mmCIF file of C-alpha atoms and ligand atoms in Angstrom:
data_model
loop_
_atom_site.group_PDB
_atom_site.id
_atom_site.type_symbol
_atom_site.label_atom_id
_atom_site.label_comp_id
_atom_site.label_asym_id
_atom_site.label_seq_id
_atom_site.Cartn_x
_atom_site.Cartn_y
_atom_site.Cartn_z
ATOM 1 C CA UNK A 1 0.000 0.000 0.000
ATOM 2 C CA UNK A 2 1.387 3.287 -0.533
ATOM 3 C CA UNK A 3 1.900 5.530 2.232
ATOM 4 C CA UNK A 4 0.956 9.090 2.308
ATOM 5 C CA UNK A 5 3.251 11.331 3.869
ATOM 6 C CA UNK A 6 1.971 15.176 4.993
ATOM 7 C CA UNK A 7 3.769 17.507 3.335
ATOM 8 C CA UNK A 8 6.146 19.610 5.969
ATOM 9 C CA UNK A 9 5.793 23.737 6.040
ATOM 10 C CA UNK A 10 8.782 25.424 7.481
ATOM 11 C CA UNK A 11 7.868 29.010 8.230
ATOM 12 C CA UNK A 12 11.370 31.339 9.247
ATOM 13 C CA UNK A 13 10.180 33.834 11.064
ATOM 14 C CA UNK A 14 7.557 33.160 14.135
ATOM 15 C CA UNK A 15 6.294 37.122 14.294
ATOM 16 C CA UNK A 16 3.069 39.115 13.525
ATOM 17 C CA UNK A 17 3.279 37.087 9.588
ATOM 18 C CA UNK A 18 4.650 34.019 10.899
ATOM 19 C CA UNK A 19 1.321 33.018 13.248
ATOM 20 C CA UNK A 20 -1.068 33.923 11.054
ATOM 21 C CA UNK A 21 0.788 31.667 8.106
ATOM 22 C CA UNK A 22 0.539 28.790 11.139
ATOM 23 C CA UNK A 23 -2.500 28.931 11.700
ATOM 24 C CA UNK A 24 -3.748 29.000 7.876
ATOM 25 C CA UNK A 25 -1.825 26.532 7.199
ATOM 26 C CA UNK A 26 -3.175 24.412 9.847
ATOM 27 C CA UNK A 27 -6.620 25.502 9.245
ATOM 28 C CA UNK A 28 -6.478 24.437 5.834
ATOM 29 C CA UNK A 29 -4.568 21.368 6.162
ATOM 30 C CA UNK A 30 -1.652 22.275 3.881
ATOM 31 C CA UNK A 31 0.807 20.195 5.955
ATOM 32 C CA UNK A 32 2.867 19.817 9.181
ATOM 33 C CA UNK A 33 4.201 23.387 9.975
ATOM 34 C CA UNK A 34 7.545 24.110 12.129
ATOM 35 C CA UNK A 35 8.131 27.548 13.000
ATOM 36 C CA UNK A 36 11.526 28.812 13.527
ATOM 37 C CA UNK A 37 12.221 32.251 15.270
ATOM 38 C CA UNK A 38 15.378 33.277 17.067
ATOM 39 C CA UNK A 39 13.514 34.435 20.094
ATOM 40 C CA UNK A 40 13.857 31.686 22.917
ATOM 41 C CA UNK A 41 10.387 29.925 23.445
ATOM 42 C CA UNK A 42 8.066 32.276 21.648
ATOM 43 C CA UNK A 43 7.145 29.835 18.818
ATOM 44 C CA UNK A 44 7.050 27.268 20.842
ATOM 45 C CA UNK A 45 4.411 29.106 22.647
ATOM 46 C CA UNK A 46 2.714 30.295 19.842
ATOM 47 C CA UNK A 47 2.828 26.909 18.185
ATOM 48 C CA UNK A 48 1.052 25.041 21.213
ATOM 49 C CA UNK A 49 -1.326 27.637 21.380
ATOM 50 C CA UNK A 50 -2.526 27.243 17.348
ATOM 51 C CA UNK A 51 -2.153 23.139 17.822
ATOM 52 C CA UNK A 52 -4.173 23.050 20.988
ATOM 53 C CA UNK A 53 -7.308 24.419 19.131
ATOM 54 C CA UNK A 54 -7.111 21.549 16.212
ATOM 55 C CA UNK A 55 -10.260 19.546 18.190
ATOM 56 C CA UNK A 56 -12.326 22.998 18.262
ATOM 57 C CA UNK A 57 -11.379 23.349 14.516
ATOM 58 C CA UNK A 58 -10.949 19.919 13.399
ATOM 59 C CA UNK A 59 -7.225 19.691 11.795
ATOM 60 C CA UNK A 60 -4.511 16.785 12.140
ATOM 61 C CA UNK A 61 -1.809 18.438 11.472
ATOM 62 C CA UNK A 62 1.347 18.955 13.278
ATOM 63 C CA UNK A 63 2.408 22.826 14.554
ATOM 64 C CA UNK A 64 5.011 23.105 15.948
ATOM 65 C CA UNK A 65 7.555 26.228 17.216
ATOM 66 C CA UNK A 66 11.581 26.029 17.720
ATOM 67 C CA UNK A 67 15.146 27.493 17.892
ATOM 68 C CA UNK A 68 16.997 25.373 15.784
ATOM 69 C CA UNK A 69 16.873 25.166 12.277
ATOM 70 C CA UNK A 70 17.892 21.488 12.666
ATOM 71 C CA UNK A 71 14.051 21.207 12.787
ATOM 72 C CA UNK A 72 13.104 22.327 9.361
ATOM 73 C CA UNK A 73 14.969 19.391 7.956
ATOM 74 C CA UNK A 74 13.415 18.331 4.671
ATOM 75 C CA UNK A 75 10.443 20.865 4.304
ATOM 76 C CA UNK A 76 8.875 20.937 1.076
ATOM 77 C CA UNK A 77 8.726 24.057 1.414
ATOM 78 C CA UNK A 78 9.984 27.637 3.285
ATOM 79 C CA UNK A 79 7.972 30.872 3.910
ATOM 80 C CA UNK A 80 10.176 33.721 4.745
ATOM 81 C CA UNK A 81 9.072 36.592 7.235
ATOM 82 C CA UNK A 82 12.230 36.767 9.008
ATOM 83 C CA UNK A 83 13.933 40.399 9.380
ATOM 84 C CA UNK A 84 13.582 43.501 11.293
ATOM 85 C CA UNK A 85 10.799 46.310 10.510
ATOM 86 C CA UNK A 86 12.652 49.935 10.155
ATOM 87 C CA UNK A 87 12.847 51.437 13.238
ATOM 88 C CA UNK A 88 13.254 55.532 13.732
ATOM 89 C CA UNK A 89 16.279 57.217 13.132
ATOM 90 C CA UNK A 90 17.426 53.934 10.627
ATOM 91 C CA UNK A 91 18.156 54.589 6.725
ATOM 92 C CA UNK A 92 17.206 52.712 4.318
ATOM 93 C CA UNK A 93 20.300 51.173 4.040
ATOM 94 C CA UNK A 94 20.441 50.332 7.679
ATOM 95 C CA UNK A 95 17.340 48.312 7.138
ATOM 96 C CA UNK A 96 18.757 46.619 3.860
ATOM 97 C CA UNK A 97 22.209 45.936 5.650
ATOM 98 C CA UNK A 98 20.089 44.375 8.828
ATOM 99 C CA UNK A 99 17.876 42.289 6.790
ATOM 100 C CA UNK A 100 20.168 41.346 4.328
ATOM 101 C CA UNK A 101 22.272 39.756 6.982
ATOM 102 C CA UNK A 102 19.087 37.830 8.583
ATOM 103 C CA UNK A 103 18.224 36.540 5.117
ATOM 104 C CA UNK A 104 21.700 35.734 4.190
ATOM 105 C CA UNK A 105 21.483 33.064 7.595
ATOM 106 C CA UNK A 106 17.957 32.275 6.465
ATOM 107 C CA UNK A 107 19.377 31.220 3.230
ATOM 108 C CA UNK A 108 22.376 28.730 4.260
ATOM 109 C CA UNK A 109 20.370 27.446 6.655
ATOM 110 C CA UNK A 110 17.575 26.142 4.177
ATOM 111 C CA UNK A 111 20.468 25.677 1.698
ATOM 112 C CA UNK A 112 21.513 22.826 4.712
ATOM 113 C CA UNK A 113 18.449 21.606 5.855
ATOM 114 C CA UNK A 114 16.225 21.578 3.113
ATOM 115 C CA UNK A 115 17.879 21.486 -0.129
ATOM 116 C CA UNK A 116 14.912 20.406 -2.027
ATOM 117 C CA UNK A 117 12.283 23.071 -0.769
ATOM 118 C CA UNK A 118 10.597 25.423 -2.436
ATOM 119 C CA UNK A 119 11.041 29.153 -0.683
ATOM 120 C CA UNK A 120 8.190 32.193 -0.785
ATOM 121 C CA UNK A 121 9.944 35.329 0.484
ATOM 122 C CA UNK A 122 8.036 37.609 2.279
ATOM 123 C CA UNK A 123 10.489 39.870 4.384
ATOM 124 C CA UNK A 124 11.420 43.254 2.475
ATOM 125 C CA UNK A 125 12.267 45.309 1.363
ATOM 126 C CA UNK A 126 10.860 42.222 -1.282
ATOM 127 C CA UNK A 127 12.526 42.352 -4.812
ATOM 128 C CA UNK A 128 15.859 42.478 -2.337
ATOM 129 C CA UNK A 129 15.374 39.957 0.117
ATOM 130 C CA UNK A 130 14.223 37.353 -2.958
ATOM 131 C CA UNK A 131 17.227 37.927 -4.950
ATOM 132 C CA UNK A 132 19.388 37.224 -1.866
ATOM 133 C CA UNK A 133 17.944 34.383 -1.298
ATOM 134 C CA UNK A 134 18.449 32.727 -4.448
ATOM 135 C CA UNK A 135 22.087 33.370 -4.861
ATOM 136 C CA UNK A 136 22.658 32.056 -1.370
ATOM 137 C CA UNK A 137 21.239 29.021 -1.484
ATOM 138 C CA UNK A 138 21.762 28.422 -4.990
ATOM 139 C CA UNK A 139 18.121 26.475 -5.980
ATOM 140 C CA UNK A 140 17.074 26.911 -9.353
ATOM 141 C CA UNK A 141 15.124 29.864 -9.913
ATOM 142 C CA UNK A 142 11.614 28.338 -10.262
ATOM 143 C CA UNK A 143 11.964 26.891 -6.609
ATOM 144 C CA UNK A 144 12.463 30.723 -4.751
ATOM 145 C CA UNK A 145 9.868 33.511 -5.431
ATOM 146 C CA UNK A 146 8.525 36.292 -3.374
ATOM 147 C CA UNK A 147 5.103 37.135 -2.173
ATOM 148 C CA UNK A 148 4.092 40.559 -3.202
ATOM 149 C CA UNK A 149 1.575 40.652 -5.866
ATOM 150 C CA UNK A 150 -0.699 38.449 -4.719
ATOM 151 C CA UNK A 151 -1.724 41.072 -1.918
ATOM 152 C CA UNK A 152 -1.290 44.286 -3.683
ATOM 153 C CA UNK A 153 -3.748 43.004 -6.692
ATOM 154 C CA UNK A 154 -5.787 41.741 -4.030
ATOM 155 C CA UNK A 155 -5.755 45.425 -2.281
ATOM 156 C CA UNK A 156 -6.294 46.798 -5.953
ATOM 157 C CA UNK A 157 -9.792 44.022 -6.330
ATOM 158 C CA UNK A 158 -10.907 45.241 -2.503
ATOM 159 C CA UNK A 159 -11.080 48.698 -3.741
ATOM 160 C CA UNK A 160 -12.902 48.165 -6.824
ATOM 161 C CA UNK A 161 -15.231 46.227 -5.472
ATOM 162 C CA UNK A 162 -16.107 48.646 -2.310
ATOM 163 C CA UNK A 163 -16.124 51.151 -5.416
ATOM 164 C CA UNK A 164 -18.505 49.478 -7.609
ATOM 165 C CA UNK A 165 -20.648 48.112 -4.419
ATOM 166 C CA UNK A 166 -20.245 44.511 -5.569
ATOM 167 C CA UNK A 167 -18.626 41.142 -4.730
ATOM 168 C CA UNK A 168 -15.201 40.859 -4.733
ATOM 169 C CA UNK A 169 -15.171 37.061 -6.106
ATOM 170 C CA UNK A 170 -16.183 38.575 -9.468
ATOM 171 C CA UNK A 171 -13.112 41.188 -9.418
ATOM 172 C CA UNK A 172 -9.933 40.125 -11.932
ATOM 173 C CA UNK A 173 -7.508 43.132 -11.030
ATOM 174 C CA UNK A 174 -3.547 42.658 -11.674
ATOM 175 C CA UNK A 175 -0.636 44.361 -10.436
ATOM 176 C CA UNK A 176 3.147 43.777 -12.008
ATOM 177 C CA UNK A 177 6.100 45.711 -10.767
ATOM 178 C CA UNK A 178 8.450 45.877 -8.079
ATOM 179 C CA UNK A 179 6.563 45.667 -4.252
ATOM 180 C CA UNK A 180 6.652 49.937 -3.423
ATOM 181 C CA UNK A 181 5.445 52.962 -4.830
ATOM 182 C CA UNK A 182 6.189 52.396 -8.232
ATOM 183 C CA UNK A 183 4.217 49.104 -8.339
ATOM 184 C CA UNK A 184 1.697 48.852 -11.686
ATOM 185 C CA UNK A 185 -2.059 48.450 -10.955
ATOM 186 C CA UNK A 186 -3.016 47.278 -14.556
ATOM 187 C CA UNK A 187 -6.501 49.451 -14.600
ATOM 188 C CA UNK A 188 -6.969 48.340 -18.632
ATOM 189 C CA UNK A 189 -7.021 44.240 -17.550
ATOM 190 C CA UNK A 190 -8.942 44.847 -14.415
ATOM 191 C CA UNK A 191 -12.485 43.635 -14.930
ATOM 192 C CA UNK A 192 -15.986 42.100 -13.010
ATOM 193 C CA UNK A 193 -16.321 39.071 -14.966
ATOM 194 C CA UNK A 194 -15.039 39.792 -17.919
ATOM 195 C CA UNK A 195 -16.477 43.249 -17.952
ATOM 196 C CA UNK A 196 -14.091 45.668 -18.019
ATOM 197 C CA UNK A 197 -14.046 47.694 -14.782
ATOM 198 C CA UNK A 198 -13.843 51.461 -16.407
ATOM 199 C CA UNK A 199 -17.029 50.896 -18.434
ATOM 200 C CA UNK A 200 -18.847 49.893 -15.010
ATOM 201 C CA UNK A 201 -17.330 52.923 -13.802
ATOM 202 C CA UNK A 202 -18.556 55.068 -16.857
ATOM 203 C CA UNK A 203 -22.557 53.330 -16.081
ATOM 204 C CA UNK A 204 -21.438 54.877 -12.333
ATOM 205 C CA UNK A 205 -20.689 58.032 -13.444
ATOM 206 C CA UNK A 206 -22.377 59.015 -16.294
ATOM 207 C CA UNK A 207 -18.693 60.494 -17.496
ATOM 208 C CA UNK A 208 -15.699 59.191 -18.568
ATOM 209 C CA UNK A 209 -13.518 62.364 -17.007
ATOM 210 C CA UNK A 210 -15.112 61.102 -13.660
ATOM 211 C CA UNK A 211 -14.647 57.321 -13.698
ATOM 212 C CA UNK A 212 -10.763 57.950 -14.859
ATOM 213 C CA UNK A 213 -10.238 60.460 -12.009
ATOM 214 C CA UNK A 214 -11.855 57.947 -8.989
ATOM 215 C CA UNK A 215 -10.081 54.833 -11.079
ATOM 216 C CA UNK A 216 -6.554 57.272 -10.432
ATOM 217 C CA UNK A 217 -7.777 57.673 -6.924
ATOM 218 C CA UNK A 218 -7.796 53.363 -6.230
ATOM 219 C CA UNK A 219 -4.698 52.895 -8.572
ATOM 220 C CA UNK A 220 -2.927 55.547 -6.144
ATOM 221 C CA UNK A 221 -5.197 54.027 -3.139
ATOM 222 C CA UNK A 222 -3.651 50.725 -4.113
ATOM 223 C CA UNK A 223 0.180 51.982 -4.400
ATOM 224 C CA UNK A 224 0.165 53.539 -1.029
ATOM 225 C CA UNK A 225 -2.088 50.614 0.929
ATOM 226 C CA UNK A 226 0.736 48.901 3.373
ATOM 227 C CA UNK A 227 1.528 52.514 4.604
ATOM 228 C CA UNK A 228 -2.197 53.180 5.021
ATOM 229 C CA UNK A 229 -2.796 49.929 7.100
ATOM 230 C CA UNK A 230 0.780 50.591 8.788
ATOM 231 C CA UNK A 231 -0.306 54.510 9.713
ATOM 232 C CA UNK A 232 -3.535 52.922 11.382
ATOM 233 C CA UNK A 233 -1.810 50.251 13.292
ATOM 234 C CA UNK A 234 0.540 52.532 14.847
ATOM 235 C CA UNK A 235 3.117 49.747 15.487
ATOM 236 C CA UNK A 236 3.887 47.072 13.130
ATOM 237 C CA UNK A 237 2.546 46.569 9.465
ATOM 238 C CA UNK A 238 -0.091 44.369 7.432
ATOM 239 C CA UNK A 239 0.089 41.004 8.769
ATOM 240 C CA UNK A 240 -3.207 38.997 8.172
ATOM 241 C CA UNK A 241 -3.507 39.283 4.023
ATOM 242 C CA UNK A 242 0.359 39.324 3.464
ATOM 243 C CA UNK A 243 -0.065 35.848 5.317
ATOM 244 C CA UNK A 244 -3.292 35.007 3.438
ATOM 245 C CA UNK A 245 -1.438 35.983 0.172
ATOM 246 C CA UNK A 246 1.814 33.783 0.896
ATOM 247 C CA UNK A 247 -0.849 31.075 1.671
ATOM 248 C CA UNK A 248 -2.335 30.936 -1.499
ATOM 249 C CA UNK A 249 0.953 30.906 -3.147
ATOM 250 C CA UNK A 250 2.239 27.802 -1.179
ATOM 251 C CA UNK A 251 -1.624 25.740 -1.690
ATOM 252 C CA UNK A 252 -0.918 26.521 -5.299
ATOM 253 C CA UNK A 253 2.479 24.592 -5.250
ATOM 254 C CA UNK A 254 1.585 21.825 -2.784
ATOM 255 C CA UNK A 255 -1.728 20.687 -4.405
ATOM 256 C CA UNK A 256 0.139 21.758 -7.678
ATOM 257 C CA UNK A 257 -3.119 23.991 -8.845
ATOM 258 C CA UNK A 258 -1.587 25.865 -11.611
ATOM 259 C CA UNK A 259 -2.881 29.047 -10.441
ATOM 260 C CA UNK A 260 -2.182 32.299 -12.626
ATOM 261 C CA UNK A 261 -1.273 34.614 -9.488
ATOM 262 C CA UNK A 262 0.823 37.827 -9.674
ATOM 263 C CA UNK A 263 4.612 36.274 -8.264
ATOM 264 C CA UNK A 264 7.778 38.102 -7.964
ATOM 265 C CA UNK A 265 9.623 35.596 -10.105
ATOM 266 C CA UNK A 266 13.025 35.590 -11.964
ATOM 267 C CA UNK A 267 12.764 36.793 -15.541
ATOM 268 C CA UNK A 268 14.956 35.428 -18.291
ATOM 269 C CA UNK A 269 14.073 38.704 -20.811
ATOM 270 C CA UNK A 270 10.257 38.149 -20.613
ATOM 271 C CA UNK A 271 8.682 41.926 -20.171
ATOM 272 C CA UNK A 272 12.249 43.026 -21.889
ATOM 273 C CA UNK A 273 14.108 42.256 -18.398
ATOM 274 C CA UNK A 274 16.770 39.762 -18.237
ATOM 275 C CA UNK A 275 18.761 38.367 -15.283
ATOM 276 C CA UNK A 276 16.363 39.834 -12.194
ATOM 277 C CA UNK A 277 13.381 39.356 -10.198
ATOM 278 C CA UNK A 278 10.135 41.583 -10.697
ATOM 279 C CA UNK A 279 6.944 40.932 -9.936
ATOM 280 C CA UNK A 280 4.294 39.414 -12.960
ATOM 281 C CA UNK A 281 1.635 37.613 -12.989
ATOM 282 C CA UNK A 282 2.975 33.538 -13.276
ATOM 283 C CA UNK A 283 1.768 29.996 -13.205
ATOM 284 C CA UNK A 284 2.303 28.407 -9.791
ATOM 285 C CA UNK A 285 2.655 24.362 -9.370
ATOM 286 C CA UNK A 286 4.297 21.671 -8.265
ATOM 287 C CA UNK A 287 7.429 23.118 -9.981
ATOM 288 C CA UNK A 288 7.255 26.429 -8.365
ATOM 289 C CA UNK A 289 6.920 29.137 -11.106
ATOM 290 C CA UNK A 290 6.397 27.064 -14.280
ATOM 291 C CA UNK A 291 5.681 30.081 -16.206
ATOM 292 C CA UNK A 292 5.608 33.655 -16.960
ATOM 293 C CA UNK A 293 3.048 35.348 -18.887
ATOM 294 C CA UNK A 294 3.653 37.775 -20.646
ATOM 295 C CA UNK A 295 0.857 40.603 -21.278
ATOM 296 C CA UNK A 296 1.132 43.012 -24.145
ATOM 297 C CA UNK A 297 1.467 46.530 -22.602
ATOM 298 C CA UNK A 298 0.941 49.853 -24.147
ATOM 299 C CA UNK A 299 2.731 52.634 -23.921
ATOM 300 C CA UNK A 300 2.253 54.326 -20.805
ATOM 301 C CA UNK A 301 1.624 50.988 -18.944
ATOM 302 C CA UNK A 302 5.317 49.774 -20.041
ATOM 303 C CA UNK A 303 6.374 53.691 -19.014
ATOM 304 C CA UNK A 304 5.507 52.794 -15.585
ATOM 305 C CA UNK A 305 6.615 49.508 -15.712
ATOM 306 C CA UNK A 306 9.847 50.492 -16.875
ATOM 307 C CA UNK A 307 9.610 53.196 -13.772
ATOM 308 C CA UNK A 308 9.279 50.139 -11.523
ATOM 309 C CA UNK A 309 12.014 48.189 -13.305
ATOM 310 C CA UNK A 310 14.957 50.503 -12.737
ATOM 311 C CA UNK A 311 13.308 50.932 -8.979
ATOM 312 C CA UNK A 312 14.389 47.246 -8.219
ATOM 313 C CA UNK A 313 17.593 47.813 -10.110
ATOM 314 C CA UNK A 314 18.305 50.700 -7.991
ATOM 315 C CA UNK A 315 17.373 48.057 -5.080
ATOM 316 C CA UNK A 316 19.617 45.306 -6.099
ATOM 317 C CA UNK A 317 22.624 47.988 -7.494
ATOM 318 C CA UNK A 318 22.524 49.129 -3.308
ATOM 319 C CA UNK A 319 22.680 45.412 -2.081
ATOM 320 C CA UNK A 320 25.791 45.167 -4.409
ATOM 321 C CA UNK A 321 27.494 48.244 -3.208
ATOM 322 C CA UNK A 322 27.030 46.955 0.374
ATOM 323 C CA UNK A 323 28.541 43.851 -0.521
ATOM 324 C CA UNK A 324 25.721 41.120 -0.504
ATOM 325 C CA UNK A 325 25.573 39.763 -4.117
HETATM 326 P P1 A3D B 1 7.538 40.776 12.827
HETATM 327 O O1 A3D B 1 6.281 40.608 13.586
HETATM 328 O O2 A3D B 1 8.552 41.756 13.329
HETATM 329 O O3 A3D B 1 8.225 39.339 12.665
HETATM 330 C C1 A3D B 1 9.517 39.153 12.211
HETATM 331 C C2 A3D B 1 10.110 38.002 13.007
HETATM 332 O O4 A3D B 1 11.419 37.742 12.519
HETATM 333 C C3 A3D B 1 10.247 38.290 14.517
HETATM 334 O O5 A3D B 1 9.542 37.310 15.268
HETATM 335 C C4 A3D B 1 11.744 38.197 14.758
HETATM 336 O O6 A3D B 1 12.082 37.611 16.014
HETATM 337 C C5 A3D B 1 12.165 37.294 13.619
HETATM 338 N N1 A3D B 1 13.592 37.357 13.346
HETATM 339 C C6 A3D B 1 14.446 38.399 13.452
HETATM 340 N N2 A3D B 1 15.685 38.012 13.141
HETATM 341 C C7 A3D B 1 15.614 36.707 12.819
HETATM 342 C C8 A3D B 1 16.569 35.755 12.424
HETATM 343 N N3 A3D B 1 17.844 36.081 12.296
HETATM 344 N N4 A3D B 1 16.147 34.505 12.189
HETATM 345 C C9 A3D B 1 14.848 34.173 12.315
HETATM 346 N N5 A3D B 1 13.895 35.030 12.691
HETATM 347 C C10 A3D B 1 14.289 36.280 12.959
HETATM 348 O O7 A3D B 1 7.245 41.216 11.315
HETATM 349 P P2 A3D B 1 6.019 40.749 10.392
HETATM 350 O O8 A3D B 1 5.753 39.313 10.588
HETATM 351 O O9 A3D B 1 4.909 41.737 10.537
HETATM 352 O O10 A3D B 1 6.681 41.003 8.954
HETATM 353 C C11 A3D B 1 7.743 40.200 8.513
HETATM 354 C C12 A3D B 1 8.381 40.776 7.254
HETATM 355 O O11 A3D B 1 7.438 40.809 6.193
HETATM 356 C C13 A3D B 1 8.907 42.210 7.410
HETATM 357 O O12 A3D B 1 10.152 42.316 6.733
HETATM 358 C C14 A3D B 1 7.850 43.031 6.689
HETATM 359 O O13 A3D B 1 8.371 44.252 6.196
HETATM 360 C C15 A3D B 1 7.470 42.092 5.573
HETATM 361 N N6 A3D B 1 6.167 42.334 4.925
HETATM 362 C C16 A3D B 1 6.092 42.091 3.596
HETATM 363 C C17 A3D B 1 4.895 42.267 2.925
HETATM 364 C C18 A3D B 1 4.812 41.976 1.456
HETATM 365 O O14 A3D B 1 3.723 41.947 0.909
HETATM 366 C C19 A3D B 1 6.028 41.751 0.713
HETATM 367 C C20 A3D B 1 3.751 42.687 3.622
HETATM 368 C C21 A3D B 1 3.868 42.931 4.984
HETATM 369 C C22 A3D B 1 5.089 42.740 5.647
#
């Protein structure tokens, strides 16, 4: 008889991410989850706390927190939230330096202990933090992607859909580009079904001037949405749909679903961009990214992509000058 084996779910990082990726994943049944954090008992703690509601919510899977990376031997695969938040007073470069170093550990560690595993990067700043990642450990390219689109097209859907006044399920909105201000809501693809978004917006309105001016307002709405989220929390940043996001991503590889979702992915001269990661919208399966599609873009829409483009450059030239790849 052949045996079934649950697949495991390391997730690096035990924080504000980290337990709500847990406790989806545990939820849902993806697999057996370890959590690794450097801080002394915490994911243990959080760990027990998830497992020891699997009667109320009916799941038989393992969750489980430690210290030592010894423990994530042979995942299938790694989510990344490790890494430090900026705090005041710390430049940008302070924060790429400290993270950089984190995810550099991250990396040889998986590298050892799970040579085989896929690896979602979540920890930013994103486009960075991915690229690392790869040239540490070395996996092919397909096997180590980063979560970003997923929740900034989702952001970009919410806001249509509050907009229009109707269900989200029916919203198709996409957003390429590099995770920051220079991201690419793609306003011409978004649509309800099929129907394309700005001529609901013209039925709204009445008036095409209108519907373009509140369409800028979600594009910009959707561009600016972790700061929005982060200037209401006070302390800390978005932690419940980054996690939701990442989910989706990793249920797309383990039940190999060949989703088309928005993935920061390496590009081999697909959207003109060789050699680097950037975020566009990819098929996700058992082989980790298994494709890229390619949309055709007009004008302006490949202006702003390009905008984005040299924005992660600019992001990987720094890690370079400060010595990481
Ligand atoms: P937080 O709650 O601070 O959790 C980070 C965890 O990393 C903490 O528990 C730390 O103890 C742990 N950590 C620090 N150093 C190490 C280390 N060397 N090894 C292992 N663990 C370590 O943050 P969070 O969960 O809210 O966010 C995690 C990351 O995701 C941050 O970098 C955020 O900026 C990023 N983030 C990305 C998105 C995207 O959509 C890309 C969205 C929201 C947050």
């Amino acid at each position: 008889m052949a045996t079934f084996k649950r697949p495991k779910i390391a997730l690096i990082g035990g924080g504000q991410i980290g337990g709500v990726l847990a406790q989806l994943c545990a939820l849902r049944e993806l697999g057996d989850v370890v959590m690794y954090d450097i801080v002394e008992d915490m994911p243990q703690g959080k760990c027990l706390d998830i497992a020891e509601a699997s009667r109320v919510d009916r799941f038989d899977v393992e969750v489980k927190g430690t210290n030592d990376y010894a423990d994530i031997e042979g995942a299938d695969i790694c989510i990344v939230t490790a890494g430090l938040p900026r705090k005041p007073g710390m430049s940008r470069d302070d924060l790429l330096t400290t993270n950089a170093n984190i995810i550099k550990t991250v990396a040889e560690n998986i590298k050892k202990y799970a040579p085989d595993s896929h690896v979602i990067v979540i920890s930013n700043p994103l486009d960075a933090m991915v690229t690392l990642m790869r040239e540490v450990t070395g996996f092919p390219h397909n096997r180590v992607y980063g979560q970003a689109g997923v929740l900034d097209s989702s952001r970009f859907a919410s806001f249509i859909a509050w907009e229009l006044g109707l269900s989200v399920k029916d919203i198709n909105a996409l957003v390429l580009g590099g995770h920051g201000d220079t991201m690419v809501p793609l306003v011409r693809y978004a649509n309800v079904n099929g129907i394309p978004v700005m001529e609901l917006l013209e039925q709204k309105y009445g008036d095409a001037a209108k519907a373009k001016e509140v369409m800028d307002a979600i594009v910009e709405r959707t561009r600016k949405a972790g700061g929005e989220v982060v200037a209401l929390l006070k302390k800390g940043s978005a932690f419940y749909s980054p996690a939701s996001s990442a989910i989706a991503m990793a249920e797309a590889v383990l039940r190999d679903q060949k989703r088309v979702l928005p993935v920061c992915a390496w590009l081999n001269g697909e959207y003109g961009v060789k050699d680097m990661y950037l975020g566009v919208p990819a098929v996700l399966g058992a082989n980790g990214v298994e494709k890229v599609i390619e949309l055709s873009l007009n004008e302006e829409e490949q202006a702003m992509l390009d905008n984005s483009i040299n924005a992660v450059k600019k992001l990987i030239e720094d890690m370079k000058r400060l010595g990481f790849l």
